[in-house]
Coordinates of C-alpha atoms and ligand atoms in Angstrom, one line a residue:
X1 CA 167.4 39.7 55.0
X2 CA 163.9 39.8 53.5
X3 CA 162.1 43.0 52.4
X4 CA 160.7 44.9 55.4
X5 CA 157.1 45.2 54.3
X6 CA 154.5 47.8 55.3
X7 CA 153.2 46.3 58.6
X8 CA 149.5 47.0 57.7
X9 CA 147.0 46.3 55.1
X10 CA 144.8 48.9 53.5
X11 CA 141.1 49.0 54.3
X12 CA 140.1 52.5 53.1
X13 CA 141.7 54.3 50.1
X14 CA 141.9 57.7 48.6
X15 CA 142.3 57.8 44.9
X16 CA 145.2 59.8 43.4
X17 CA 144.2 61.8 40.4
X18 CA 146.7 61.3 37.5
X19 CA 147.9 64.4 35.7
X20 CA 150.0 64.8 32.5
X21 CA 153.2 66.8 32.2
X22 CA 151.4 69.3 30.0
X23 CA 148.7 69.9 32.6
X24 CA 151.3 70.2 35.3
X25 CA 153.1 72.8 33.3
X26 CA 150.0 75.0 33.2
X27 CA 149.2 74.3 36.9
X28 CA 152.7 75.4 37.9
X29 CA 152.4 78.6 35.9
X30 CA 149.0 79.4 37.5
X31 CA 150.5 78.8 41.0
X32 CA 153.4 81.2 40.1
X33 CA 155.7 78.2 40.5
X34 CA 155.1 78.2 44.3
X35 CA 154.1 74.6 45.2
X36 CA 152.1 75.8 48.3
X37 CA 149.8 77.4 45.7
X38 CA 148.8 74.1 44.1
X39 CA 145.5 72.4 44.8
X40 CA 146.4 69.1 46.5
X41 CA 144.3 67.0 44.2
X42 CA 146.6 68.1 41.4
X43 CA 149.5 66.3 43.3
X44 CA 150.3 62.6 42.8
X45 CA 152.6 62.1 45.8
X46 CA 152.5 64.8 48.4
X47 CA 155.7 65.0 50.5
X48 CA 155.2 68.6 51.6
X49 CA 155.0 67.6 55.2
X50 CA 154.6 64.7 57.6
X51 CA 152.4 66.8 59.8
X52 CA 148.8 65.8 60.2
X53 CA 148.9 64.0 56.8
X54 CA 149.3 60.4 58.1
X55 CA 146.7 57.6 57.9
X56 CA 144.7 56.8 61.1
X57 CA 144.2 53.1 62.0
X58 CA 140.9 51.3 62.2
X59 CA 141.3 51.4 66.0
X60 CA 141.8 55.2 65.9
X61 CA 138.6 55.7 63.8
X62 CA 136.7 53.5 66.4
X63 CA 138.2 55.8 69.1
X64 CA 136.8 58.8 67.2
X65 CA 133.3 57.4 67.6
X66 CA 133.9 57.0 71.3
X67 CA 134.9 60.6 71.6
X68 CA 132.9 62.5 74.3
X69 CA 132.2 66.1 73.5
X70 CA 131.5 67.4 77.1
X71 CA 132.9 70.9 77.6
X72 CA 134.5 70.0 81.0
X73 CA 135.8 66.7 82.4
X74 CA 135.3 64.6 79.3
X75 CA 136.4 60.9 79.6
X76 CA 138.2 61.5 76.3
X77 CA 140.5 63.9 78.1
X78 CA 141.3 61.4 80.8
X79 CA 142.1 58.7 78.2
X80 CA 144.4 61.3 76.5
X81 CA 146.1 62.2 79.7
X82 CA 146.6 58.6 80.8
X83 CA 148.1 57.6 77.4
X84 CA 150.6 60.5 77.5
X85 CA 151.5 59.9 81.1
X86 CA 152.2 56.2 80.3
X87 CA 155.0 57.4 78.1
X88 CA 155.9 60.8 79.5
X89 CA 155.7 61.0 83.3
X90 CA 154.8 64.7 83.7
X91 CA 152.5 66.1 86.4
X92 CA 150.5 68.5 84.3
X93 CA 149.2 67.7 80.8
X94 CA 147.6 70.5 78.9
X95 CA 145.9 69.9 75.5
X96 CA 146.4 72.4 72.7
X97 CA 145.1 72.5 69.1
X98 CA 148.6 71.9 67.7
X99 CA 152.3 72.1 68.6
X100 CA 152.8 75.8 68.0
X101 CA 149.9 76.7 70.4
X102 CA 151.8 74.9 73.2
X103 CA 154.9 76.9 72.2
X104 CA 152.9 80.1 72.2
X105 CA 151.6 79.5 75.7
X106 CA 155.0 78.4 77.1
X107 CA 157.0 81.3 75.7
X108 CA 154.3 83.9 76.7
X109 CA 155.3 82.8 80.2
X110 CA 159.1 82.2 79.9
X111 CA 160.0 84.6 77.0
X112 CA 160.2 88.3 76.8
X113 CA 162.7 91.0 75.8
X114 CA 166.2 90.3 76.9
X115 CA 165.7 86.6 77.3
X116 CA 167.9 84.0 75.5
X117 CA 166.7 80.4 74.8
X118 CA 169.1 77.7 73.6
X119 CA 168.2 74.5 71.8
X120 CA 170.0 72.0 69.4
X121 CA 167.9 73.6 66.6
X122 CA 164.7 75.5 67.2
X123 CA 162.0 74.6 64.6
X124 CA 160.6 77.7 62.7
X125 CA 157.4 78.0 64.8
X126 CA 159.4 77.6 68.1
X127 CA 161.8 80.3 67.0
X128 CA 158.8 82.4 65.8
X129 CA 157.1 82.1 69.2
X130 CA 160.3 82.9 71.1
X131 CA 161.2 85.9 68.9
X132 CA 157.6 87.1 68.9
X133 CA 158.0 87.8 72.7
X134 CA 161.2 89.8 72.1
X135 CA 163.5 87.0 73.3
X136 CA 166.3 85.5 71.2
X137 CA 166.5 81.8 70.0
X138 CA 169.9 80.2 69.6
X139 CA 170.9 76.8 67.9
X140 CA 173.8 74.9 69.5
X141 CA 173.8 71.6 67.5
X142 CA 177.1 69.7 67.2
X143 CA 179.3 70.6 64.2
X144 CA 178.5 67.2 62.5
X145 CA 174.8 68.2 62.5
X146 CA 175.6 71.0 60.0
X147 CA 177.6 68.7 57.7
X148 CA 175.3 67.0 55.1
X149 CA 177.8 64.2 54.5
X150 CA 178.8 63.4 58.1
X151 CA 177.8 59.9 59.2
X152 CA 177.6 60.7 62.9
X153 CA 174.9 58.4 64.5
X154 CA 173.3 61.3 66.5
X155 CA 173.6 64.4 64.4
X156 CA 170.9 66.1 66.4
X157 CA 172.9 66.2 69.6
X158 CA 173.4 69.5 71.5
X159 CA 177.0 70.6 71.7
X160 CA 177.3 70.5 75.5
X161 CA 180.5 72.5 75.6
X162 CA 178.9 75.3 73.7
X163 CA 175.8 75.0 75.9
X164 CA 177.9 75.5 79.1
X165 CA 179.7 78.5 77.6
X166 CA 176.4 79.9 76.4
X167 CA 174.9 79.6 79.9
X168 CA 178.0 81.2 81.5
X169 CA 177.8 84.0 79.0
X170 CA 174.0 84.7 79.2
X171 CA 173.5 83.9 83.0
X172 CA 170.1 85.0 84.4
X173 CA 168.7 85.9 81.0
X174 CA 168.2 82.2 80.1
X175 CA 164.7 81.0 81.4
X176 CA 165.0 77.3 80.1
X177 CA 167.0 74.9 77.9
X178 CA 165.2 73.3 75.0
X179 CA 166.0 70.2 72.9
X180 CA 164.2 69.1 69.7
X181 CA 163.9 65.3 69.2
X182 CA 164.4 64.5 66.4
X183 CA 166.0 67.6 65.1
X184 CA 163.6 68.5 62.2
X185 CA 165.3 71.6 60.9
X186 CA 168.7 69.7 61.0
X187 CA 167.5 66.9 58.7
X188 CA 165.4 64.8 61.1
X189 CA 168.5 63.6 62.9
X190 CA 168.3 62.0 66.3
X191 CA 169.5 62.9 69.8
X192 CA 171.1 60.2 71.9
X193 CA 169.8 59.3 75.4
X194 CA 173.3 60.1 76.7
X195 CA 173.0 63.6 75.2
X196 CA 169.5 64.1 76.6
X197 CA 170.7 63.2 80.1
X198 CA 173.8 65.4 79.7
X199 CA 171.7 68.4 78.7
X200 CA 169.3 67.8 81.5
X201 CA 172.2 67.6 84.0
X202 CA 173.6 70.9 82.8
X203 CA 170.2 72.7 82.9
X204 CA 169.2 71.3 86.3
X205 CA 172.6 72.1 87.9
X206 CA 171.7 75.7 87.2
X207 CA 168.1 75.4 88.3
X208 CA 166.8 75.8 84.8
X209 CA 163.8 73.9 83.5
X210 CA 164.7 71.5 80.7
X211 CA 162.0 71.3 78.0
X212 CA 161.8 68.8 75.2
X213 CA 160.1 69.5 71.8
X214 CA 159.0 65.8 71.5
X215 CA 157.2 65.9 68.1
X216 CA 159.1 62.8 66.8
X217 CA 159.9 61.1 70.1
X218 CA 159.1 57.6 68.8
X219 CA 161.4 57.9 65.8
X220 CA 164.1 59.3 68.1
X221 CA 163.6 56.3 70.5
X222 CA 164.0 53.9 67.6
X223 CA 167.3 55.5 66.7
X224 CA 168.5 55.2 70.3
X225 CA 167.5 51.5 70.3
X226 CA 169.3 50.7 67.1
X227 CA 172.4 53.0 67.4
X228 CA 173.2 53.6 71.1
X229 CA 175.4 51.2 73.0
X230 CA 173.4 49.2 75.6
X231 CA 170.0 50.1 74.3
X232 CA 169.3 47.3 71.7
X233 CA 167.4 45.0 73.9
X234 CA 165.2 47.6 75.6
X235 CA 161.5 48.3 74.9
X236 CA 160.7 51.5 73.0
X237 CA 158.3 52.5 75.8
X238 CA 161.1 52.3 78.4
X239 CA 163.5 54.3 76.2
X240 CA 160.8 57.0 75.8
X241 CA 160.2 57.1 79.5
X242 CA 163.9 57.5 80.1
X243 CA 164.1 60.4 77.7
X244 CA 161.2 62.4 79.3
X245 CA 161.8 61.4 83.0
X246 CA 164.9 63.8 83.0
X247 CA 162.8 66.7 81.6
X248 CA 160.8 69.3 83.4
X249 CA 158.3 69.8 80.5
X250 CA 157.6 69.2 76.8
X251 CA 155.8 70.7 73.9
X252 CA 154.2 68.3 71.4
X253 CA 152.5 68.3 68.0
X254 CA 150.3 65.2 67.9
X255 CA 150.3 65.6 64.1
X256 CA 153.6 63.8 64.0
X257 CA 154.3 60.9 66.4
X258 CA 150.8 60.5 67.7
X259 CA 149.3 59.5 64.3
X260 CA 146.7 62.3 64.6
X261 CA 145.5 64.8 62.0
X262 CA 145.4 67.6 64.6
X263 CA 146.4 68.2 68.2
X264 CA 149.2 68.8 70.6
X265 CA 150.0 69.4 74.3
X266 CA 152.2 71.2 76.7
X267 CA 153.4 69.2 79.7
X268 CA 155.0 70.6 82.8
X269 CA 156.0 69.5 86.3
X270 CA 156.1 72.9 88.0
X271 CA 152.7 73.5 89.6
X272 CA 152.8 77.3 89.6
X273 CA 153.9 77.5 85.9
X274 CA 151.2 75.0 84.9
X275 CA 148.6 77.1 86.7
X276 CA 149.6 80.1 84.7
X277 CA 149.7 78.0 81.5
X278 CA 146.1 76.8 82.1
X279 CA 144.9 80.4 82.6
X280 CA 146.5 81.4 79.3
X281 CA 145.0 78.3 77.7
X282 CA 141.5 79.3 78.8
X283 CA 142.1 82.7 77.2
X284 CA 143.5 81.4 73.9
X285 CA 142.6 77.7 73.3
X286 CA 139.8 76.5 75.6
X287 CA 139.0 74.8 78.9
X288 CA 141.9 72.6 80.2
X289 CA 140.2 69.3 79.5
X290 CA 139.9 70.0 75.7
X291 CA 142.3 72.8 74.8
X292 CA 141.0 73.7 71.4
X293 CA 140.3 70.0 70.4
X294 CA 137.2 68.0 70.0
X295 CA 136.8 65.0 72.3
X296 CA 137.2 62.7 69.3
X297 CA 140.6 64.2 68.6
X298 CA 141.7 63.5 72.1
X299 CA 140.7 59.8 71.7
X300 CA 142.4 59.5 68.3
X301 CA 145.6 60.8 69.9
X302 CA 145.3 58.4 72.9
X303 CA 145.0 55.5 70.6
X304 CA 147.7 56.8 68.2
X305 CA 150.2 56.9 71.1
X306 CA 149.6 53.3 71.8
X307 CA 150.4 52.4 68.2
X308 CA 153.4 54.7 67.5
X309 CA 155.7 52.7 69.8
X310 CA 155.2 49.5 67.9
X311 CA 158.6 48.2 66.8
X312 CA 157.4 46.7 63.6
X313 CA 156.0 50.1 62.6
X314 CA 159.2 51.9 63.6
X315 CA 161.5 49.4 61.9
X316 CA 159.5 49.9 58.6
X317 CA 159.2 53.6 59.1
X318 CA 163.0 54.2 59.4
X319 CA 163.9 51.5 56.8
X320 CA 161.7 53.1 54.2
X321 CA 163.8 56.3 54.4
X322 CA 167.0 54.4 54.3
X323 CA 165.8 52.5 51.2
X324 CA 165.2 55.8 49.4
X325 CA 168.6 57.2 50.5
X326 CA 170.4 54.1 49.3
X327 CA 168.7 54.2 45.9
X328 CA 169.1 57.9 45.4
X329 CA 172.8 57.7 46.4
X330 CA 173.3 54.9 43.9
X331 CA 171.9 57.3 41.2
X332 CA 174.5 59.9 42.2
X333 CA 171.9 62.2 43.9
X334 CA 173.5 64.0 46.8
X335 CA 171.3 62.9 49.8
X336 CA 171.8 64.1 53.4
X337 CA 173.3 61.1 55.3
X338 CA 172.3 59.2 57.3
X339 CA 168.6 59.0 56.5
X340 CA 166.5 61.1 58.9
X341 CA 163.5 59.8 60.8
X342 CA 160.6 61.6 59.0
X343 CA 162.1 62.8 55.8
X344 CA 164.8 62.4 53.1
X345 CA 166.8 65.6 52.4
X346 CA 168.6 66.3 49.1
X347 CA 171.5 68.8 48.8
X348 CA 170.0 70.8 45.9
X349 CA 173.0 73.2 45.7
X350 CA 175.3 70.2 45.0
X351 CA 172.8 68.5 42.6
X352 CA 172.4 71.7 40.6
X353 CA 175.8 73.4 40.8
X354 CA 175.1 75.5 37.7
X355 CA 172.3 77.4 39.6
X356 CA 173.5 80.3 41.8
X357 CA 172.1 80.0 45.4
X358 CA 170.3 83.4 44.7
X359 CA 168.5 81.7 41.9
X360 CA 167.2 79.1 44.4
X361 CA 168.5 75.6 43.4
X362 CA 166.1 74.0 46.0
X363 CA 163.1 75.6 44.5
X364 CA 164.3 74.7 41.0
X365 CA 164.6 71.0 42.1
X366 CA 161.2 71.1 43.8
X367 CA 159.6 72.5 40.7
X368 CA 161.3 70.0 38.4
X369 CA 160.1 67.1 40.6
X370 CA 156.5 68.3 40.3
X371 CA 156.8 68.9 36.6
X372 CA 158.4 65.5 35.8
X373 CA 156.5 63.4 38.3
X374 CA 153.7 65.3 40.1
X375 CA 155.6 65.0 43.3
X376 CA 155.3 67.9 45.8
X377 CA 158.2 68.6 48.2
X378 CA 159.5 71.6 50.1
X379 CA 162.6 73.9 49.6
X380 CA 164.5 74.5 52.8
X381 CA 167.1 77.0 51.8
X382 CA 167.5 80.5 50.4
X383 CA 163.9 81.0 49.6
X384 CA 163.0 80.2 53.2
X385 CA 165.9 81.9 55.0
X386 CA 167.6 84.2 52.5
X387 CA 165.7 87.5 53.1
X388 CA 167.4 89.5 55.9
X389 CA 165.7 91.9 58.3
X390 CA 167.5 94.8 56.6
X391 CA 165.9 93.8 53.2
X392 CA 169.1 92.4 51.7
X393 CA 169.3 88.8 50.5
X394 CA 172.1 86.3 51.2
X395 CA 172.3 82.6 50.4
X396 CA 171.2 80.3 53.3
X397 CA 173.9 78.0 54.8
X398 CA 172.5 75.1 52.7
X399 CA 170.0 74.8 49.9
X400 CA 168.1 71.6 50.7
X401 CA 165.0 69.9 49.4
X402 CA 162.9 68.1 52.0
X403 CA 160.8 65.0 51.1
X404 CA 158.7 64.5 54.2
X405 CA 157.1 61.1 54.5
X406 CA 153.5 61.1 55.8
X407 CA 153.0 58.1 58.2
X408 CA 151.5 54.9 56.8
X409 CA 150.3 56.7 53.7
X410 CA 152.5 55.7 50.7
X411 CA 153.9 52.3 49.8
X412 CA 157.2 51.1 48.4
X413 CA 156.0 51.4 44.8
X414 CA 155.4 55.1 45.4
X415 CA 159.0 55.3 46.5
X416 CA 160.2 53.4 43.5
X417 CA 158.2 55.8 41.2
X418 CA 159.9 58.7 43.0
X419 CA 163.3 57.2 42.4
X420 CA 162.5 56.7 38.7
X421 CA 161.6 60.4 38.4
X422 CA 164.9 61.2 40.0
X423 CA 166.7 59.0 37.5
X424 CA 165.2 61.2 34.7
X425 CA 166.2 64.3 36.5
X426 CA 169.8 63.1 36.8
X427 CA 169.9 62.8 33.0
X428 CA 168.2 66.2 32.5
X429 CA 169.8 68.1 35.3
X430 CA 171.8 70.5 33.1
X431 CA 168.6 71.8 31.6
X432 CA 167.0 72.6 35.0
X433 CA 166.9 76.4 35.4
X434 CA 166.8 78.7 38.4
X435 CA 164.2 81.3 39.4
X436 CA 163.8 84.9 40.4
X437 CA 161.2 86.1 42.8
X438 CA 158.7 88.5 41.3
X439 CA 156.6 89.3 44.3
X440 CA 157.0 88.5 48.0
X441 CA 155.2 89.4 51.3
X442 CA 157.1 91.2 54.1
X443 CA 157.8 88.0 56.0
X444 CA 157.7 84.2 55.7
X445 CA 157.8 84.6 52.0
X446 CA 158.2 81.0 51.0
X447 CA 154.5 80.2 51.6
X448 CA 153.1 82.8 49.1
X449 CA 155.9 84.4 47.0
X450 CA 155.6 84.4 43.2
X451 CA 158.5 83.0 41.1
X452 CA 159.4 83.5 37.5
X453 CA 161.6 81.0 35.7
X454 CA 165.0 82.3 34.3
X455 CA 165.5 81.8 30.6
Ligands
F0G1 N1 158.3 71.5 66.5 C1 158.7 70.7 65.5 C2 160.0 70.0 65.6 C3 158.0 70.6 64.3 O1 158.5 69.9 63.3 C4 156.7 71.3 64.2 C5 156.0 71.2 62.9 C6 156.3 72.0 65.3 C7 157.1 72.1 66.4 C8 155.0 72.8 65.3 O2 153.9 71.9 65.4 O3 152.7 72.2 63.2 O4 151.6 71.1 65.2 O5 152.1 73.6 65.2 N2 156.4 70.9 61.8 C9 155.7 70.7 60.6 C10 156.7 70.4 59.5 C11 154.8 71.9 60.2 O6 156.3 70.3 58.3 O7 157.9 70.1 59.7 P1 152.5 72.2 64.7

């Protein structure tokens, strides 16, 4: 097999500013060792998120120029709507400025005190928008999805037995069933078409709307094509349509699998619910043919959706992560297996066993990667989840480091550089120290808290 090359050439570039280790030591200190506090031009390779950080194509930039900024009835909206409906056959398509705005509108209508909402794993903003209404959010992913070393091909699947028991237990308090494809908070792991259909059958048999969080729908479809029996010869577009044709609605962040820097949507089939959502949209986002976006953003999304289902792109996209996982595994770095769709996750607790979880091994590894190589990543562990509502602190179930890959942005030599930095960290791992938190805000502390290195 030959190298799977980046299926694009580069026409416009952004320089990366080189920094020295000594500079990075000072920059880290000034940011209180919180990588969110860095200026991004002090970062060599930025793997903080894959959200809104990808490269647009020449065709998308052309579409931006075509954008029509009419307040109502813009042709850009109709191109946006048609591009979505080509993949996701929903009746009502409601633009929003990003994914969490779609969630906020949906749960302002379906949530509320006493309600219970299941998913495989809710993303943080989804959970936040559910809990913000007084409802409760529950994660029912299969057991393999919580085991970093399990090689199950669809670790994002919902545990359907648990879902049935959950619906029996919670009865009328459940307003809908959700499913996140791919399962971001669970390592970017996919959900099979069989599982999507099974969850849909269970929800619809009880008259409950089935809503997909479709942020990474194209990556998920590629996994279905390459791993699910009987799917190998099917077009990605047909697989995507199959996934969404059994759903009653979706929330979407166009910052992921629509190749856009901003945008999202809420789609629904139910006329009455859509009417209420549009009223809410006018109150919070804007008129229903722009929803908080510029016309040019709508056109960039429409074009991005045509590009994201390209098989050469998806093959390269998933292969790039597999390549990193294979190389890191060969170095003895404990990577979450198999590779996810949008990110490579490291089991930091296992990599740094001498650091107590309450001294944040994920943060220690993230800081070491920046210091050694100028690479910015994100802790997903005790810093993010350890603080309890009663003020106590307990270790999260896992201490992971997420290396999220922006789309079409970095090349294989950037990956090779990252692997070389890891090789140095493997040699130096015993000298990596944990942290304590010096200051934190009352909630969502990981964005702004201050750390101090332990001696
Ligand atoms: N759902 C999932 C599965 C997500 O990954 C995200 C965002 C959202 C919803 C919210 O979308 O950012 O457009 O409001 N994930 C980003 C990340 C922030 O880094 O994983 P948004």
